[in-house]
Every structure is written in structure tokens, then in C-alpha cells.
mmCIF file of C-alpha atoms and ligand atoms in Angstrom:
data_model
loop_
_atom_site.group_PDB
_atom_site.id
_atom_site.type_symbol
_atom_site.label_atom_id
_atom_site.label_comp_id
_atom_site.label_asym_id
_atom_site.label_seq_id
_atom_site.Cartn_x
_atom_site.Cartn_y
_atom_site.Cartn_z
ATOM 1 C CA MET A 1 5.320 -73.806 -32.562
ATOM 2 C CA THR A 2 8.222 -71.422 -31.808
ATOM 3 C CA GLU A 3 11.440 -72.090 -30.187
ATOM 4 C CA LEU A 4 10.393 -70.460 -27.267
ATOM 5 C CA SER A 5 8.230 -73.290 -26.477
ATOM 6 C CA GLY A 6 11.047 -74.948 -24.774
ATOM 7 C CA GLY A 7 9.875 -78.141 -26.775
ATOM 8 C CA ALA A 8 6.271 -78.127 -25.542
ATOM 9 C CA VAL A 9 3.742 -79.330 -28.181
ATOM 10 C CA HIS A 10 0.483 -78.511 -26.738
ATOM 11 C CA ILE A 11 -1.580 -76.049 -28.815
ATOM 12 C CA PRO A 12 -3.312 -73.519 -26.866
ATOM 13 C CA VAL A 13 -7.357 -73.789 -26.960
ATOM 14 C CA LEU A 14 -9.610 -70.991 -27.755
ATOM 15 C CA LEU A 15 -6.713 -68.746 -27.222
ATOM 16 C CA ASN A 16 -8.010 -65.327 -28.659
ATOM 17 C CA GLU A 17 -11.430 -66.090 -27.166
ATOM 18 C CA VAL A 18 -9.379 -66.183 -23.680
ATOM 19 C CA LEU A 19 -7.273 -62.927 -24.226
ATOM 20 C CA GLU A 20 -10.652 -61.108 -24.997
ATOM 21 C CA VAL A 21 -12.604 -62.370 -22.293
ATOM 22 C CA LEU A 22 -9.573 -61.501 -19.855
ATOM 23 C CA GLY A 23 -8.777 -58.307 -21.478
ATOM 24 C CA ALA A 24 -5.483 -59.067 -22.148
ATOM 25 C CA GLY A 25 -4.794 -56.178 -23.936
ATOM 26 C CA ARG A 26 -5.574 -53.765 -21.668
ATOM 27 C CA GLY A 27 -2.511 -55.716 -19.168
ATOM 28 C CA GLY A 28 -2.552 -56.627 -15.780
ATOM 29 C CA MET A 29 -1.752 -59.313 -13.049
ATOM 30 C CA TYR A 30 -3.355 -63.000 -14.077
ATOM 31 C CA LEU A 31 -2.741 -66.072 -12.798
ATOM 32 C CA ASP A 32 -2.916 -68.650 -14.997
ATOM 33 C CA CYS A 33 -3.641 -72.570 -12.929
ATOM 34 C CA THR A 34 -2.811 -74.901 -15.523
ATOM 35 C CA PHE A 35 0.423 -73.570 -17.132
ATOM 36 C CA GLY A 36 1.270 -76.870 -19.086
ATOM 37 C CA GLY A 37 2.803 -75.895 -22.727
ATOM 38 C CA GLY A 38 2.685 -72.103 -21.464
ATOM 39 C CA GLY A 39 0.692 -71.169 -24.521
ATOM 40 C CA HIS A 40 -1.895 -69.003 -22.571
ATOM 41 C CA THR A 41 0.867 -67.688 -20.288
ATOM 42 C CA ARG A 42 2.686 -66.707 -23.147
ATOM 43 C CA ALA A 43 -0.219 -64.808 -25.125
ATOM 44 C CA LEU A 44 -0.872 -62.989 -21.930
ATOM 45 C CA LEU A 45 2.350 -61.814 -21.452
ATOM 46 C CA ASP A 46 2.930 -60.773 -24.977
ATOM 47 C CA ALA A 47 -0.522 -58.947 -25.388
ATOM 48 C CA HIS A 48 0.789 -56.013 -23.245
ATOM 49 C CA PRO A 49 4.113 -54.822 -21.420
ATOM 50 C CA ASP A 50 2.560 -54.394 -18.346
ATOM 51 C CA THR A 51 1.361 -57.685 -17.908
ATOM 52 C CA TRP A 52 2.289 -59.959 -15.085
ATOM 53 C CA VAL A 53 1.697 -63.618 -14.884
ATOM 54 C CA VAL A 54 1.848 -66.257 -11.978
ATOM 55 C CA ALA A 55 1.294 -69.854 -13.366
ATOM 56 C CA LEU A 56 1.047 -72.854 -11.905
ATOM 57 C CA ASP A 57 1.134 -76.476 -12.630
ATOM 58 C CA ARG A 58 1.116 -79.775 -10.639
ATOM 59 C CA ASP A 59 3.356 -81.216 -13.300
ATOM 60 C CA VAL A 60 7.329 -80.664 -12.553
ATOM 61 C CA ARG A 61 7.722 -81.523 -16.381
ATOM 62 C CA ALA A 62 5.963 -78.445 -17.466
ATOM 63 C CA ILE A 63 7.109 -76.367 -14.660
ATOM 64 C CA GLU A 64 10.935 -77.342 -15.888
ATOM 65 C CA ARG A 65 9.780 -76.961 -19.614
ATOM 66 C CA GLY A 66 8.450 -73.282 -18.976
ATOM 67 C CA ARG A 67 11.854 -72.460 -16.880
ATOM 68 C CA GLY A 68 13.816 -72.954 -20.253
ATOM 69 C CA TRP A 69 11.952 -69.692 -21.855
ATOM 70 C CA ALA A 70 10.809 -67.627 -18.377
ATOM 71 C CA ALA A 71 13.951 -65.723 -18.226
ATOM 72 C CA LYS A 72 12.911 -63.701 -21.361
ATOM 73 C CA TYR A 73 10.062 -62.268 -19.125
ATOM 74 C CA GLY A 74 11.787 -61.344 -16.338
ATOM 75 C CA GLU A 75 10.247 -60.550 -13.090
ATOM 76 C CA ARG A 76 6.822 -60.635 -15.416
ATOM 77 C CA LEU A 77 6.592 -64.471 -14.892
ATOM 78 C CA GLU A 78 6.401 -66.460 -11.776
ATOM 79 C CA LEU A 79 6.016 -70.388 -12.164
ATOM 80 C CA VAL A 80 5.061 -72.341 -9.292
ATOM 81 C CA HIS A 81 5.035 -76.172 -9.175
ATOM 82 C CA THR A 82 1.822 -76.871 -7.019
ATOM 83 C CA PRO A 83 -1.724 -78.424 -7.401
ATOM 84 C CA TYR A 84 -4.214 -75.421 -8.011
ATOM 85 C CA SER A 85 -6.034 -76.629 -4.637
ATOM 86 C CA ASP A 86 -2.721 -75.387 -2.867
ATOM 87 C CA VAL A 87 -2.682 -71.847 -4.334
ATOM 88 C CA LEU A 88 -3.626 -70.045 -1.264
ATOM 89 C CA GLN A 89 -0.817 -71.414 0.641
ATOM 90 C CA GLN A 90 1.888 -70.966 -2.586
ATOM 91 C CA VAL A 91 0.486 -67.561 -4.032
ATOM 92 C CA SER A 92 0.584 -64.660 -1.436
ATOM 93 C CA PHE A 93 -0.813 -62.063 -4.343
ATOM 94 C CA ARG A 94 -4.414 -61.589 -3.744
ATOM 95 C CA GLY A 95 -6.201 -58.960 -6.289
ATOM 96 C CA PHE A 96 -5.778 -60.684 -9.874
ATOM 97 C CA ASP A 97 -7.364 -59.327 -12.881
ATOM 98 C CA GLY A 98 -7.974 -62.832 -14.300
ATOM 99 C CA VAL A 99 -7.757 -66.432 -13.438
ATOM 100 C CA LEU A 100 -7.517 -68.716 -15.904
ATOM 101 C CA ALA A 101 -8.087 -72.624 -15.650
ATOM 102 C CA ASP A 102 -7.739 -75.159 -18.836
ATOM 103 C CA LEU A 103 -8.643 -78.118 -17.335
ATOM 104 C CA GLY A 104 -7.741 -81.453 -18.348
ATOM 105 C CA MET A 105 -3.986 -83.071 -19.369
ATOM 106 C CA SER A 106 -1.850 -81.543 -21.908
ATOM 107 C CA THR A 107 -0.501 -82.804 -25.320
ATOM 108 C CA ASP A 108 2.595 -83.002 -23.836
ATOM 109 C CA GLN A 109 1.636 -85.302 -21.192
ATOM 110 C CA LEU A 110 -0.487 -87.175 -23.385
ATOM 111 C CA ARG A 111 3.048 -87.915 -25.705
ATOM 112 C CA GLU A 112 5.374 -88.812 -22.615
ATOM 113 C CA GLU A 113 4.550 -92.135 -22.498
ATOM 114 C CA ARG A 114 3.369 -91.754 -18.839
ATOM 115 C CA GLY A 115 0.254 -94.097 -19.233
ATOM 116 C CA PHE A 116 -2.555 -91.291 -20.437
ATOM 117 C CA SER A 117 -2.606 -92.926 -24.175
ATOM 118 C CA PHE A 118 -3.842 -96.227 -24.803
ATOM 119 C CA ALA A 119 -1.069 -96.847 -26.881
ATOM 120 C CA ASP A 120 1.559 -96.917 -24.571
ATOM 121 C CA ARG A 121 3.834 -99.687 -23.707
ATOM 122 C CA SER A 122 5.364 -97.781 -21.079
ATOM 123 C CA ALA A 123 3.784 -98.088 -17.185
ATOM 124 C CA LEU A 124 0.436 -97.377 -16.750
ATOM 125 C CA ASP A 125 1.174 -94.163 -14.359
ATOM 126 C CA MET A 126 -1.391 -91.335 -15.243
ATOM 127 C CA ARG A 127 -0.072 -88.989 -12.534
ATOM 128 C CA MET A 128 0.372 -85.746 -13.462
ATOM 129 C CA ASP A 129 2.283 -85.075 -10.329
ATOM 130 C CA GLU A 130 4.695 -87.866 -10.116
ATOM 131 C CA THR A 131 6.128 -87.079 -7.113
ATOM 132 C CA THR A 132 3.145 -88.076 -5.116
ATOM 133 C CA GLY A 133 0.220 -90.138 -4.970
ATOM 134 C CA ILE A 134 -0.549 -93.692 -6.159
ATOM 135 C CA SER A 135 -0.325 -94.557 -9.713
ATOM 136 C CA ALA A 136 -3.005 -96.081 -12.263
ATOM 137 C CA ARG A 137 -1.082 -99.681 -12.077
ATOM 138 C CA GLU A 138 -0.770 -99.809 -8.362
ATOM 139 C CA PHE A 139 -4.307 -98.237 -8.047
ATOM 140 C CA LEU A 140 -5.917 -101.388 -10.743
ATOM 141 C CA ASN A 141 -3.662 -103.781 -9.275
ATOM 142 C CA THR A 142 -4.519 -103.460 -5.473
ATOM 143 C CA ALA A 143 -7.805 -101.843 -5.071
ATOM 144 C CA ALA A 144 -10.765 -103.579 -3.888
ATOM 145 C CA GLU A 145 -13.390 -104.254 -6.718
ATOM 146 C CA ARG A 146 -15.689 -101.991 -5.315
ATOM 147 C CA ASP A 147 -13.210 -99.066 -5.353
ATOM 148 C CA ILE A 148 -12.866 -99.595 -9.008
ATOM 149 C CA TYR A 149 -16.560 -99.607 -9.759
ATOM 150 C CA ILE A 150 -16.724 -96.264 -7.829
ATOM 151 C CA ALA A 151 -13.630 -94.684 -9.759
ATOM 152 C CA LEU A 152 -15.085 -95.963 -13.082
ATOM 153 C CA ALA A 153 -18.812 -94.866 -12.298
ATOM 154 C CA ARG A 154 -17.602 -91.299 -10.892
ATOM 155 C CA GLY A 155 -15.457 -91.114 -14.130
ATOM 156 C CA GLY A 156 -18.672 -91.388 -16.013
ATOM 157 C CA VAL A 157 -18.702 -94.927 -17.215
ATOM 158 C CA GLY A 158 -22.275 -95.815 -17.225
ATOM 159 C CA THR A 159 -23.707 -98.728 -16.578
ATOM 160 C CA THR A 160 -20.910 -101.248 -17.635
ATOM 161 C CA ALA A 161 -19.027 -99.863 -14.819
ATOM 162 C CA ARG A 162 -19.799 -103.006 -12.200
ATOM 163 C CA GLN A 163 -19.028 -105.445 -14.765
ATOM 164 C CA LEU A 164 -15.905 -104.077 -16.151
ATOM 165 C CA ALA A 165 -14.691 -103.411 -12.397
ATOM 166 C CA ARG A 166 -15.118 -107.475 -12.061
ATOM 167 C CA VAL A 167 -13.077 -108.092 -15.753
ATOM 168 C CA LEU A 168 -10.252 -105.451 -14.579
ATOM 169 C CA VAL A 169 -9.635 -107.584 -11.264
ATOM 170 C CA SER A 170 -10.052 -110.973 -12.960
ATOM 171 C CA LYS A 171 -7.459 -109.658 -15.481
ATOM 172 C CA ARG A 172 -4.685 -108.031 -12.987
ATOM 173 C CA PRO A 173 -1.904 -107.650 -12.734
ATOM 174 C CA PHE A 174 -1.665 -104.777 -15.312
ATOM 175 C CA GLU A 175 1.915 -103.171 -16.587
ATOM 176 C CA ASN A 176 0.729 -100.962 -19.015
ATOM 177 C CA ALA A 177 -1.794 -99.100 -20.548
ATOM 178 C CA LEU A 178 -2.069 -100.978 -23.961
ATOM 179 C CA GLU A 179 -3.158 -104.286 -22.001
ATOM 180 C CA LEU A 180 -6.053 -102.238 -20.259
ATOM 181 C CA ALA A 181 -7.349 -100.678 -23.474
ATOM 182 C CA GLU A 182 -7.244 -104.328 -25.025
ATOM 183 C CA VAL A 183 -9.216 -105.709 -21.766
ATOM 184 C CA VAL A 184 -11.729 -102.789 -21.812
ATOM 185 C CA ARG A 185 -11.994 -103.597 -26.053
ATOM 186 C CA GLY A 186 -12.466 -107.348 -25.275
ATOM 187 C CA SER A 187 -15.391 -106.196 -22.103
ATOM 188 C CA GLN A 188 -18.955 -105.502 -22.284
ATOM 189 C CA LEU A 189 -18.405 -101.910 -23.030
ATOM 190 C CA GLY A 190 -15.743 -102.519 -25.640
ATOM 191 C CA LYS A 191 -18.620 -105.035 -27.205
ATOM 192 C CA ARG A 192 -21.457 -102.398 -27.270
ATOM 193 C CA ALA A 193 -19.176 -99.702 -28.509
ATOM 194 C CA VAL A 194 -20.797 -98.349 -31.449
ATOM 195 C CA SER A 195 -18.802 -94.495 -32.393
ATOM 196 C CA ARG A 196 -15.227 -94.627 -33.678
ATOM 197 C CA VAL A 197 -14.184 -93.633 -30.052
ATOM 198 C CA HIS A 198 -11.962 -96.426 -28.412
ATOM 199 C CA PRO A 199 -14.429 -97.960 -25.787
ATOM 200 C CA ALA A 200 -10.928 -97.238 -23.372
ATOM 201 C CA THR A 201 -11.599 -93.451 -23.859
ATOM 202 C CA VAL A 202 -14.170 -93.107 -20.964
ATOM 203 C CA VAL A 203 -12.305 -96.031 -18.883
ATOM 204 C CA PHE A 204 -8.908 -93.720 -19.283
ATOM 205 C CA GLN A 205 -10.467 -90.436 -18.380
ATOM 206 C CA ALA A 206 -12.372 -92.563 -15.359
ATOM 207 C CA LEU A 207 -8.683 -93.645 -13.889
ATOM 208 C CA ARG A 208 -7.223 -90.374 -14.683
ATOM 209 C CA MET A 209 -9.966 -88.277 -13.064
ATOM 210 C CA HIS A 210 -9.482 -90.878 -9.847
ATOM 211 C CA VAL A 211 -5.775 -90.784 -9.902
ATOM 212 C CA ASN A 212 -5.284 -87.093 -9.899
ATOM 213 C CA GLN A 213 -8.529 -86.112 -7.721
ATOM 214 C CA GLU A 214 -9.532 -84.024 -10.584
ATOM 215 C CA LEU A 215 -12.931 -82.987 -9.718
ATOM 216 C CA GLN A 216 -11.762 -82.748 -6.040
ATOM 217 C CA GLU A 217 -9.430 -80.343 -7.326
ATOM 218 C CA ILE A 218 -11.668 -78.125 -9.380
ATOM 219 C CA GLU A 219 -14.259 -77.846 -6.438
ATOM 220 C CA LYS A 220 -11.309 -76.388 -4.439
ATOM 221 C CA LEU A 221 -9.466 -74.055 -6.830
ATOM 222 C CA LEU A 222 -13.456 -72.890 -7.340
ATOM 223 C CA GLU A 223 -13.801 -72.360 -3.665
ATOM 224 C CA VAL A 224 -11.268 -69.967 -3.432
ATOM 225 C CA VAL A 225 -11.263 -67.989 -6.514
ATOM 226 C CA PRO A 226 -13.558 -65.140 -5.250
ATOM 227 C CA VAL A 227 -10.515 -64.833 -2.814
ATOM 228 C CA LEU A 228 -7.856 -64.400 -5.477
ATOM 229 C CA ALA A 229 -9.860 -62.331 -8.121
ATOM 230 C CA LYS A 230 -10.077 -58.795 -7.794
ATOM 231 C CA LYS A 231 -13.323 -57.066 -7.779
ATOM 232 C CA GLY A 232 -14.466 -56.145 -11.728
ATOM 233 C CA GLY A 233 -11.863 -59.727 -12.084
ATOM 234 C CA LYS A 234 -12.899 -62.631 -14.121
ATOM 235 C CA LEU A 235 -12.171 -66.057 -13.974
ATOM 236 C CA ALA A 236 -12.293 -67.976 -16.868
ATOM 237 C CA VAL A 237 -12.145 -71.880 -17.273
ATOM 238 C CA ILE A 238 -12.135 -74.230 -20.256
ATOM 239 C CA THR A 239 -13.726 -77.605 -19.494
ATOM 240 C CA PHE A 240 -13.552 -80.688 -21.918
ATOM 241 C CA HIS A 241 -16.126 -82.954 -20.363
ATOM 242 C CA SER A 242 -19.586 -83.003 -19.217
ATOM 243 C CA LEU A 243 -18.248 -83.933 -15.675
ATOM 244 C CA GLU A 244 -15.985 -80.809 -15.337
ATOM 245 C CA ASP A 245 -18.198 -78.642 -17.108
ATOM 246 C CA ARG A 246 -21.251 -79.152 -14.890
ATOM 247 C CA LEU A 247 -19.272 -78.567 -11.918
ATOM 248 C CA VAL A 248 -17.972 -75.229 -13.117
ATOM 249 C CA ALA A 249 -21.366 -73.762 -14.469
ATOM 250 C CA ASN A 250 -23.387 -75.210 -11.695
ATOM 251 C CA THR A 251 -20.705 -73.184 -9.142
ATOM 252 C CA MET A 252 -20.777 -69.927 -11.558
ATOM 253 C CA ARG A 253 -24.952 -70.161 -11.452
ATOM 254 C CA GLY A 254 -24.746 -70.644 -7.951
ATOM 255 C CA TRP A 255 -22.238 -67.319 -7.130
ATOM 256 C CA GLU A 256 -24.790 -65.485 -9.401
ATOM 257 C CA SER A 257 -27.977 -66.213 -7.459
ATOM 258 C CA ALA A 258 -28.149 -63.980 -4.553
ATOM 259 C CA GLY A 259 -27.175 -64.790 -1.184
ATOM 260 C CA THR A 260 -25.038 -67.983 -2.345
ATOM 261 C CA TYR A 261 -21.520 -67.808 -1.369
ATOM 262 C CA PRO A 262 -18.426 -70.293 -1.671
ATOM 263 C CA ALA A 263 -16.984 -70.652 1.888
ATOM 264 C CA SER A 264 -14.288 -68.545 1.262
ATOM 265 C CA TRP A 265 -16.077 -65.654 0.434
ATOM 266 C CA ARG A 266 -14.669 -62.929 2.387
ATOM 267 C CA GLY A 267 -17.032 -60.126 1.374
ATOM 268 C CA PRO A 268 -20.553 -59.082 2.864
ATOM 269 C CA ARG A 269 -23.101 -61.852 3.006
ATOM 270 C CA ASP A 270 -26.061 -60.126 2.004
ATOM 271 C CA GLN A 271 -28.545 -60.804 -0.764
ATOM 272 C CA LYS A 272 -25.714 -58.998 -3.136
ATOM 273 C CA ARG A 273 -24.815 -61.175 -6.109
ATOM 274 C CA ILE A 274 -20.781 -61.961 -6.281
ATOM 275 C CA GLY A 275 -20.744 -61.487 -9.762
ATOM 276 C CA VAL A 276 -22.398 -62.499 -13.189
ATOM 277 C CA VAL A 277 -22.088 -65.476 -15.706
ATOM 278 C CA SER A 278 -20.980 -63.319 -18.779
ATOM 279 C CA PRO A 279 -21.437 -64.534 -21.599
ATOM 280 C CA LYS A 280 -24.464 -66.786 -20.519
ATOM 281 C CA LYS A 281 -23.677 -69.471 -22.971
ATOM 282 C CA PRO A 282 -20.118 -71.104 -23.026
ATOM 283 C CA ILE A 283 -17.864 -70.246 -25.926
ATOM 284 C CA VAL A 284 -16.971 -73.045 -27.955
ATOM 285 C CA PRO A 285 -14.414 -73.087 -30.472
ATOM 286 C CA SER A 286 -14.594 -72.135 -33.961
ATOM 287 C CA ASP A 287 -15.062 -74.884 -36.992
ATOM 288 C CA GLU A 288 -11.853 -73.570 -37.938
ATOM 289 C CA GLU A 289 -10.010 -74.365 -34.633
ATOM 290 C CA VAL A 290 -11.449 -77.525 -34.331
ATOM 291 C CA SER A 291 -9.914 -78.485 -38.010
ATOM 292 C CA ARG A 292 -6.496 -76.864 -37.062
ATOM 293 C CA ASN A 293 -6.616 -78.553 -33.615
ATOM 294 C CA ALA A 294 -8.842 -81.464 -33.052
ATOM 295 C CA ALA A 295 -7.878 -81.891 -29.312
ATOM 296 C CA SER A 296 -10.035 -78.730 -29.010
ATOM 297 C CA ARG A 297 -13.414 -79.849 -30.395
ATOM 298 C CA SER A 298 -14.868 -80.434 -26.719
ATOM 299 C CA ALA A 299 -13.854 -77.638 -25.344
ATOM 300 C CA ARG A 300 -16.331 -75.223 -23.649
ATOM 301 C CA LEU A 301 -15.120 -71.738 -21.960
ATOM 302 C CA ARG A 302 -17.326 -70.310 -18.976
ATOM 303 C CA VAL A 303 -16.700 -67.126 -17.399
ATOM 304 C CA PHE A 304 -17.428 -65.203 -14.577
ATOM 305 C CA GLU A 305 -16.942 -61.503 -13.830
ATOM 306 C CA PHE A 306 -16.937 -60.545 -9.944
ATOM 307 C CA VAL A 307 -18.603 -57.186 -9.258
ATOM 308 C CA GLU A 308 -16.946 -54.245 -8.853
HETATM 309 C C1 SAM B 401 -4.656 -78.654 -21.012
HETATM 310 S S1 SAM B 401 -3.249 -77.947 -20.050
HETATM 311 C C2 SAM B 401 -2.923 -76.897 -19.933
HETATM 312 C C3 SAM B 401 -2.097 -76.129 -21.653
HETATM 313 C C4 SAM B 401 -1.670 -74.536 -21.413
HETATM 314 N N1 SAM B 401 -2.942 -73.860 -21.029
HETATM 315 C C5 SAM B 401 -1.291 -74.173 -22.824
HETATM 316 O O1 SAM B 401 -1.430 -73.488 -23.464
HETATM 317 O O2 SAM B 401 0.005 -74.995 -22.540
HETATM 318 C C6 SAM B 401 -3.651 -78.394 -18.465
HETATM 319 C C7 SAM B 401 -2.567 -78.595 -17.238
HETATM 320 O O3 SAM B 401 -2.955 -78.541 -16.396
HETATM 321 C C8 SAM B 401 -2.205 -79.117 -15.039
HETATM 322 N N2 SAM B 401 -2.972 -79.548 -13.978
HETATM 323 C C9 SAM B 401 -3.958 -80.259 -14.061
HETATM 324 N N3 SAM B 401 -4.587 -80.563 -12.942
HETATM 325 C C10 SAM B 401 -4.034 -79.792 -12.387
HETATM 326 C C11 SAM B 401 -3.958 -79.009 -10.648
HETATM 327 N N4 SAM B 401 -4.999 -79.285 -10.264
HETATM 328 N N5 SAM B 401 -3.261 -78.492 -10.428
HETATM 329 C C12 SAM B 401 -2.232 -77.761 -10.981
HETATM 330 N N6 SAM B 401 -1.881 -78.348 -12.266
HETATM 331 C C13 SAM B 401 -2.809 -79.073 -13.119
HETATM 332 C C14 SAM B 401 -1.561 -80.363 -16.025
HETATM 333 O O4 SAM B 401 -0.690 -80.902 -15.597
HETATM 334 C C15 SAM B 401 -1.516 -79.605 -17.780
HETATM 335 O O5 SAM B 401 -0.144 -79.783 -17.792
#
């Protein structure tokens, strides 16, 4: 990474594809809902001198890292510490040419010993915004077994979620991520695991999703994007697992079908569709990108174009 990265190690995923679908070469006004290491934001700004970006992140560390180099772009870059579900309250501009959401967590968060990685001996926190909400440790150590089961099941753990919730309650308190990963390995889920992927992967994902209310956040963002994007503007979303991908794909398809409007839609409620999913199939990383950046392997880029 260049020294402009302010210490971020995250490699932006599907970068050229995002620039192309958002028409970055023409310049414009963009909203990056997930600033992270700033890779997409920076590339948008560098693609044209008449580009402005408003970039959000709920992680104050990401915003602070970005402030280290934001001055280079002057007023062309505005950084806002907020969950994207609050974007309408935090950002007054309407009529963005492009809105980008690169979902999930960044490599920086994974490496910061905040409990996102199952090798972490540090506290099992998992909050992207450490200033609010309860940590994964507090949730696991205090929640009712049923609530833990629901979080695991909703997060994709599958048929072993109930048994695992029972095991987790019997083994608490948990202090760090490593302890949790070891308990999962010894559970039914761990014993059934056949692939080379650590059995705790899906459990960590489920807890992270619960602690950060990730699906609810995405739902709220999708509700308001039609207010934020201009006519002819685009929404580009990069998903990393089937739960979020299904939510994004179904919402975009719903928008495309005649007469289906998000609650936030302020245009006429006639039978005209508000836009199109384009391309119809998700854009996935090339073999070259996956070999260069393994974190990109499950990425899917879905794009919606609002009608003129
Ligand atoms: C995959 S990273 C983005 C990487 C970025 N595109 C880049 O090129 O460096 C996802 C970022 O989104 C942030 N994030 C996740 N959920 C969020 C939410 N609901 N509101 C705001 N930011 C969120 C995370 O804190 C993380 O920094």
C-alpha cells in the first residue's frame, strides 16, 4: 500500500469493476457507505478531479486513519463517523451519482485484536463501533441460551445451533476469541466439519452479525438509498456471504418489479419501475484477483441503476 493509506492494510475488492460500474471516469458526487481502509474512496477521487466523496464508517479507527490523508483531497472528501443506517440524518446532500457499500469487516479490523479473528487472545469484542452496544463477550456471557441459539441460527450456523448454544452456555464465561474457537472445535459442529475451513468461522460470523446488527443495518440502508441517489444514479453493493447477498439481491429485484417501492420512495407510486438490476448477474472477482487477495474470493458485486 502507498503511504497515503495511513497505515491501513485492507486491499479494496473488485476495485476496477466498482470504478467502471459507478462511471468514476466521468467524475461526480459519490457516497461511500463503508470507508474502511479508504481504498475505494481514494480510487474514486483519483479517477477524476471533479469528484467529491462523502465517506461513512461506524468504526472511529477507520475514520481517524482516513483523516491522516484526507487533507490531500481538501473539500472533495468528507469523512463521517456514523452507521450507514443513520445516513439520512448525518448527510444532507441528495442526488448522488453513485452509492457504494462494501459490506462486512475490513482486514484492518481483523488484525486489530478486537475479537474478530479466532486466533485473538485479546478481549472478544467484535463491535465495529466500540463506543456503543454490547460486546460479543458480554452477549455470550450473559444472554439466555435461547437468544444465543437465535443469533447462531440467524447467522447461518444451521442444525447444530441449538446444541452449540447449550455448550456455549455451559462453558462460559468467555474472555477471548481463542477460547471460543476451541470450544466450537470440540462441539458437534466442530466434529462434523469436513472442509479445511475452521468450524468456528460461521460461529464468529454469526456473533459478529448479531453484535453489529448487520442485516438490520443493510435493510435500513437499502430503504433510504432511493432517496440518496439521483435519477440515473447507481447503487453498487459488494456482499461476502449468502445471507447478505440474498437480502441485497431480493431488494434490488423487488425494486425492479413494477409497483414495488421501498418505504422511503418519494417518487410517484405508479406502475413504473424505479430502476433496473444491471448487470443481471453479480460481478465476481477474476482468478487473478483471488490469487492476489484471498479475502476477495466470496465477493459479489450487485448493481442497481435508478431510472432517469
Ligand atoms: C469491507 S470494509 C470496507 C473497505 C473499503 N471499501 C476499502 O476499500 O478499504 C467494511 C467497512 O464498513 C464498515 N461498516 C460495516 N458496517 C457498517 C455500518 N452499518 N455503517 C457504517 N460502516 C460500517 C466497517 O467498519 C468497515 O470499516
